[in-house]
PDB file of C-alpha atoms in Angstrom:
ATOM      1  CA  HIS Q 267      -3.899  -2.712 -26.374  1.00 65.00           C
ATOM      2  CA  ASP Q 268      -2.721  -1.235 -23.637  1.00 71.00           C
ATOM      3  CA  ILE Q 269      -1.403  -3.241 -20.664  1.00 75.00           C
ATOM      4  CA  ILE Q 270      -2.495  -0.779 -17.301  1.00 72.00           C
ATOM      5  CA  GLN Q 271      -1.028  -1.823 -13.833  1.00 72.00           C
ATOM      6  CA  LEU Q 272      -2.449  -0.198 -10.927  1.00 69.00           C
ATOM      7  CA  GLU Q 273      -1.027  -0.634  -7.439  1.00 69.00           C
ATOM      8  CA  VAL Q 274      -3.282  -0.242  -4.129  1.00 66.00           C
ATOM      9  CA  ASP Q 275      -2.028   0.127  -0.768  1.00 67.00           C
ATOM     10  CA  LEU Q 276      -4.057  -0.603   2.488  1.00 69.00           C
ATOM     11  CA  PRO Q 277      -3.146   0.380   5.554  1.00 73.00           C
ATOM     12  CA  SER Q 278      -2.427  -2.526   7.975  1.00 79.00           C
ATOM     13  CA  VAL Q 279      -5.014  -3.658  10.817  1.00 83.00           C
ATOM     14  CA  PRO Q 280      -3.355  -1.856  13.976  1.00 87.00           C
ATOM     15  CA  LEU Q 281      -1.577  -4.261  16.344  1.00 91.00           C
ATOM     16  CA  ASP Q 282      -1.924  -4.124  20.327  1.00 92.00           C
ATOM     17  CA  VAL Q 283      -0.013  -3.882  22.965  1.00 95.00           C
ATOM     18  CA  GLY Q 284       0.737  -7.927  24.498  1.00 96.00           C
ATOM     19  CA  LEU Q 285      -0.326  -9.213  20.853  1.00 94.00           C
ATOM     20  CA  LYS Q 286       2.615 -12.340  19.990  1.00 94.00           C
ATOM     21  CA  VAL Q 287       4.000 -11.636  16.431  1.00 93.00           C
ATOM     22  CA  LEU Q 288       6.737 -12.491  13.886  1.00 91.00           C
ATOM     23  CA  THR Q 289       9.622 -10.162  12.987  1.00 89.00           C
ATOM     24  CA  ASN Q 290      12.104  -9.582   9.952  1.00 84.00           C
ATOM     25  CA  ASN Q 291      14.759  -7.878  11.362  1.00 68.00           C
ATOM     26  CA  HIS Q 292      15.484  -6.970   7.511  1.00 63.00           C
ATOM     27  CA  MET Q 293      18.626  -9.473   8.260  1.00 61.00           C
ATOM     28  CA  HIS Q 294      18.055 -12.536   6.922  1.00 56.00           C
ATOM     29  CA  ASN Q 295      15.844 -10.869   3.653  1.00 57.00           C
ATOM     30  CA  TRP Q 296      16.991 -13.315   0.934  1.00 59.00           C
ATOM     31  CA  GLU Q 297      15.784 -15.952   3.238  1.00 64.00           C
ATOM     32  CA  GLY Q 298      12.545 -14.515   4.468  1.00 74.00           C
ATOM     33  CA  ILE Q 299      14.085 -15.140   8.089  1.00 83.00           C
ATOM     34  CA  TRP Q 300      11.285 -14.015  11.108  1.00 88.00           C
ATOM     35  CA  PHE Q 301      11.423 -14.406  14.567  1.00 89.00           C
ATOM     36  CA  PRO Q 302       8.915 -14.513  17.692  1.00 92.00           C
ATOM     37  CA  GLY Q 303       8.255 -11.719  20.162  1.00 93.00           C
ATOM     38  CA  GLU Q 304       5.630 -10.028  21.603  1.00 95.00           C
ATOM     39  CA  VAL Q 305       4.449  -5.843  20.771  1.00 96.00           C
ATOM     40  CA  THR Q 306       5.468  -3.602  23.964  1.00 95.00           C
ATOM     41  CA  GLY Q 307       4.126  -0.488  21.488  1.00 93.00           C
ATOM     42  CA  LEU Q 308       3.296   2.162  19.345  1.00 87.00           C
ATOM     43  CA  ILE Q 309       7.177   3.454  18.617  1.00 84.00           C
ATOM     44  CA  GLU Q 310       5.704   6.497  15.536  1.00 73.00           C
ATOM     45  CA  GLU Q 311       2.010   6.379  14.017  1.00 74.00           C
ATOM     46  CA  GLU Q 312       3.713   8.981  11.148  1.00 75.00           C
ATOM     47  CA  ASP Q 313       5.966   5.532   9.950  1.00 75.00           C
ATOM     48  CA  ASP Q 314       3.742   2.939  11.277  1.00 83.00           C
ATOM     49  CA  SER Q 315       6.422   1.716  13.201  1.00 90.00           C
ATOM     50  CA  TYR Q 316       6.225  -0.636  17.031  1.00 93.00           C
ATOM     51  CA  SER Q 317       8.169  -1.772  19.751  1.00 94.00           C
ATOM     52  CA  VAL Q 318       8.780  -5.514  19.989  1.00 94.00           C
ATOM     53  CA  THR Q 319       9.788  -7.521  22.628  1.00 93.00           C
ATOM     54  CA  MET Q 320      11.981 -10.204  21.870  1.00 89.00           C
ATOM     55  CA  ASP Q 321      11.779 -13.911  23.303  1.00 86.00           C
ATOM     56  CA  LEU Q 322      15.303 -13.643  24.310  1.00 82.00           C
ATOM     57  CA  GLY Q 323      14.368 -10.307  26.305  1.00 85.00           C
ATOM     58  CA  HIS Q 324      15.754  -6.885  24.265  1.00 86.00           C
ATOM     59  CA  GLU Q 325      13.450  -4.319  22.105  1.00 90.00           C
ATOM     60  CA  ILE Q 326      13.513  -3.441  18.922  1.00 89.00           C
ATOM     61  CA  GLN Q 327      11.632  -1.096  17.000  1.00 90.00           C
ATOM     62  CA  VAL Q 328       9.763  -2.316  14.454  1.00 89.00           C
ATOM     63  CA  PRO Q 329       8.017  -0.953  11.163  1.00 89.00           C
ATOM     64  CA  ARG Q 330       4.637  -2.467  10.580  1.00 88.00           C
ATOM     65  CA  HIS Q 331       4.542  -4.444   7.527  1.00 84.00           C
ATOM     66  CA  LEU Q 332       7.966  -6.380   9.387  1.00 87.00           C
ATOM     67  CA  ILE Q 333       5.585  -8.029  11.609  1.00 89.00           C
ATOM     68  CA  ARG Q 334       2.795 -10.626  11.382  1.00 88.00           C
ATOM     69  CA  LYS Q 335       0.842 -11.133  13.661  1.00 88.00           C
ATOM     70  CA  PHE Q 336       0.949 -14.751  15.640  1.00 86.00           C
ATOM     71  CA  ASP Q 337      -2.207 -16.645  14.533  1.00 79.00           C
ATOM     72  CA  ASN Q 338      -2.030 -20.805  13.694  1.00 68.00           C
ATOM     73  CA  ASN Q 339      -5.662 -20.598  14.718  1.00 74.00           C
ATOM     74  CA  GLN Q 340      -6.459 -20.082  10.649  1.00 73.00           C
ATOM     75  CA  PRO Q 341      -8.183 -22.631   8.002  1.00 79.00           C
ATOM     76  CA  PRO Q 342      -6.286 -25.274   6.016  1.00 85.00           C
ATOM     77  CA  LEU Q 343      -3.628 -24.194   4.147  1.00 90.00           C
ATOM     78  CA  SER Q 344      -3.523 -24.859   0.237  1.00 91.00           C
ATOM     79  CA  VAL Q 345      -1.329 -25.309  -2.315  1.00 94.00           C
ATOM     80  CA  GLY Q 346       1.223 -22.786  -4.031  1.00 92.00           C
ATOM     81  CA  GLN Q 347       0.125 -20.376  -0.430  1.00 91.00           C
ATOM     82  CA  ARG Q 348       3.274 -18.582   0.903  1.00 90.00           C
ATOM     83  CA  VAL Q 349       3.416 -19.615   4.604  1.00 91.00           C
ATOM     84  CA  LEU Q 350       6.233 -19.511   7.572  1.00 90.00           C
ATOM     85  CA  PHE Q 351       7.006 -22.023   9.227  1.00 89.00           C
ATOM     86  CA  LYS Q 352       8.887 -23.455  12.424  1.00 90.00           C
ATOM     87  CA  SER Q 353      12.324 -24.634  11.693  1.00 84.00           C
ATOM     88  CA  ILE Q 354      14.696 -26.286  14.103  1.00 79.00           C
ATOM     89  CA  HIS Q 355      17.030 -23.434  14.086  1.00 78.00           C
ATOM     90  CA  GLN Q 356      17.384 -21.335  17.481  1.00 78.00           C
ATOM     91  CA  THR Q 357      19.678 -18.469  17.466  1.00 78.00           C
ATOM     92  CA  PRO Q 358      21.611 -16.860  20.167  1.00 76.00           C
ATOM     93  CA  ASP Q 359      20.189 -13.309  19.797  1.00 72.00           C
ATOM     94  CA  TYR Q 360      16.603 -13.665  18.762  1.00 71.00           C
ATOM     95  CA  GLY Q 361      15.608 -17.351  19.763  1.00 78.00           C
ATOM     96  CA  THR Q 362      13.239 -19.281  17.480  1.00 85.00           C
ATOM     97  CA  VAL Q 363      13.852 -19.394  13.783  1.00 86.00           C
ATOM     98  CA  TRP Q 364      10.752 -19.726  10.872  1.00 89.00           C
ATOM     99  CA  ARG Q 365      11.286 -19.339   7.912  1.00 87.00           C
ATOM    100  CA  GLN Q 366       9.565 -18.186   4.973  1.00 87.00           C
ATOM    101  CA  ALA Q 367       7.984 -20.872   2.350  1.00 90.00           C
ATOM    102  CA  TYR Q 368       5.029 -22.478   0.214  1.00 91.00           C
ATOM    103  CA  VAL Q 369       3.035 -25.279  -0.026  1.00 95.00           C
ATOM    104  CA  LEU Q 370       3.396 -28.166  -2.126  1.00 95.00           C
ATOM    105  CA  GLN Q 371       0.334 -30.196  -1.240  1.00 95.00           C
ATOM    106  CA  MET Q 372      -1.828 -31.140   2.082  1.00 94.00           C
ATOM    107  CA  ASN Q 373      -0.414 -35.080   3.103  1.00 94.00           C
ATOM    108  CA  GLU Q 374      -2.695 -38.009   3.908  1.00 94.00           C
ATOM    109  CA  ASP Q 375      -1.148 -37.739   6.957  1.00 94.00           C
ATOM    110  CA  GLN Q 376      -2.663 -34.305   7.608  1.00 90.00           C
ATOM    111  CA  THR Q 377       0.909 -32.383   7.261  1.00 93.00           C
ATOM    112  CA  TYR Q 378       1.973 -30.110   5.080  1.00 94.00           C
ATOM    113  CA  GLN Q 379       4.846 -30.893   2.292  1.00 94.00           C
ATOM    114  CA  ILE Q 380       6.634 -26.768   1.725  1.00 92.00           C
ATOM    115  CA  ARG Q 381       9.535 -25.840  -0.041  1.00 91.00           C
ATOM    116  CA  ILE Q 382      11.896 -23.104   0.991  1.00 85.00           C
ATOM    117  CA  THR Q 383      14.694 -21.358  -0.876  1.00 72.00           C
ATOM    118  CA  THR Q 384      17.953 -21.248   0.937  1.00 69.00           C
ATOM    119  CA  VAL Q 385      21.571 -19.049  -0.014  1.00 67.00           C
ATOM    120  CA  ASP Q 386      23.415 -22.113  -0.481  1.00 65.00           C
ATOM    121  CA  LYS Q 387      21.610 -25.306  -1.989  1.00 66.00           C
ATOM    122  CA  ASP Q 388      18.595 -23.839  -4.969  1.00 71.00           C
ATOM    123  CA  TRP Q 389      15.942 -25.432  -2.042  1.00 79.00           C
ATOM    124  CA  MET Q 390      14.563 -27.818   0.533  1.00 83.00           C
ATOM    125  CA  GLU Q 391      11.645 -30.200   1.423  1.00 88.00           C
ATOM    126  CA  TYR Q 392       9.757 -30.545   4.907  1.00 88.00           C
ATOM    127  CA  SER Q 393       7.178 -31.818   5.962  1.00 92.00           C
ATOM    128  CA  VAL Q 394       5.208 -29.432   8.556  1.00 91.00           C
ATOM    129  CA  PRO Q 395       2.222 -30.094  10.690  1.00 92.00           C
ATOM    130  CA  ARG Q 396      -0.419 -27.139  11.029  1.00 91.00           C
ATOM    131  CA  ASP Q 397       0.355 -25.565  14.096  1.00 89.00           C
ATOM    132  CA  ASP Q 398       3.938 -24.918  12.847  1.00 90.00           C
ATOM    133  CA  LEU Q 399       3.009 -23.261   9.731  1.00 91.00           C
ATOM    134  CA  LEU Q 400       1.056 -19.567   9.850  1.00 88.00           C
ATOM    135  CA  ALA Q 401       0.013 -17.963   6.132  1.00 85.00           C
ATOM    136  CA  GLN Q 402       2.380 -14.826   5.599  1.00 80.00           C
ATOM    137  CA  LYS Q 403      -0.449 -12.743   4.879  1.00 75.00           C
ATOM    138  CA  ASP Q 404      -1.645 -10.025   6.837  1.00 68.00           C
ATOM    139  CA  ASP Q 405      -4.544  -7.823   7.834  1.00 64.00           C
ATOM    140  CA  ALA Q 406      -5.289  -5.159   5.653  1.00 61.00           C
ATOM    141  CA  ILE Q 407      -8.427  -2.445   6.682  1.00 63.00           C
ATOM    142  CA  SER Q 408     -11.174  -2.306   4.544  1.00 62.00           C
ATOM    143  CA  LEU Q 409     -11.455  -0.046   2.608  1.00 59.00           C
ATOM    144  CA  ASP Q 410     -13.950   2.735   2.696  1.00 64.00           C
ATOM    145  CA  PRO Q 411     -16.881   2.509  -0.423  1.00 64.00           C
ATOM    146  CA  SER Q 412     -16.786   5.503  -2.014  1.00 64.00           C
ATOM    147  CA  ARG Q 413     -12.876   4.907  -2.657  1.00 61.00           C
ATOM    148  CA  LYS Q 414     -12.788   1.209  -4.371  1.00 64.00           C
ATOM    149  CA  LEU Q 415     -13.033   2.109  -7.999  1.00 63.00           C
ATOM    150  CA  SER Q 416     -14.458   0.295 -10.181  1.00 69.00           C
ATOM    151  CA  SER Q 417     -14.352  -0.625 -13.553  1.00 71.00           C
ATOM    152  CA  ASN Q 418     -16.751   1.768 -14.730  1.00 76.00           C
ATOM    153  CA  LYS Q 419     -14.581   4.630 -12.178  1.00 70.00           C
ATOM    154  CA  LEU Q 420     -11.571   3.424 -14.050  1.00 68.00           C
ATOM    155  CA  ALA Q 421     -12.866   3.437 -18.035  1.00 74.00           C
ATOM    156  CA  GLN Q 422     -13.721   7.277 -16.587  1.00 74.00           C
ATOM    157  CA  VAL Q 423     -10.583   7.953 -15.472  1.00 67.00           C
ATOM    158  CA  ILE Q 424      -8.688   6.435 -18.563  1.00 69.00           C
ATOM    159  CA  GLU Q 425     -10.714   7.959 -21.618  1.00 69.00           C
TER     160      GLU Q 425
END
């Protein structure tokens, strides 16, 4: 039997000026650290990058794939789901630090038990209220039905 792997790269939903967001500046890739800001404009439509003013006032250019909409009015989270959580740490350049983690369980007091991976330790666990968590997913534009790949189309392509 052969194994076939397909990769789908769906276009991201465009962002409006004034939208509150979290951005990742690639400086802390290993730990997945994100910072709050506001979209101030589309810089390059070709490479899908945006101008974002960080909460502490300076403006940066960020590729769309490193921006998440700040929306914590989301449905309940599930075990294993990747999230961003608001930590107690602040930086002088970017302000509030949001870190990536995943959900271990929902606690009886309606908080969530989460686990993060760190550079200096294997992992740490925290109990976090829902208001301090965002799902670490991003909306994508739906594909035109004519571009969807069915099992019949895939069989034709393989033959």
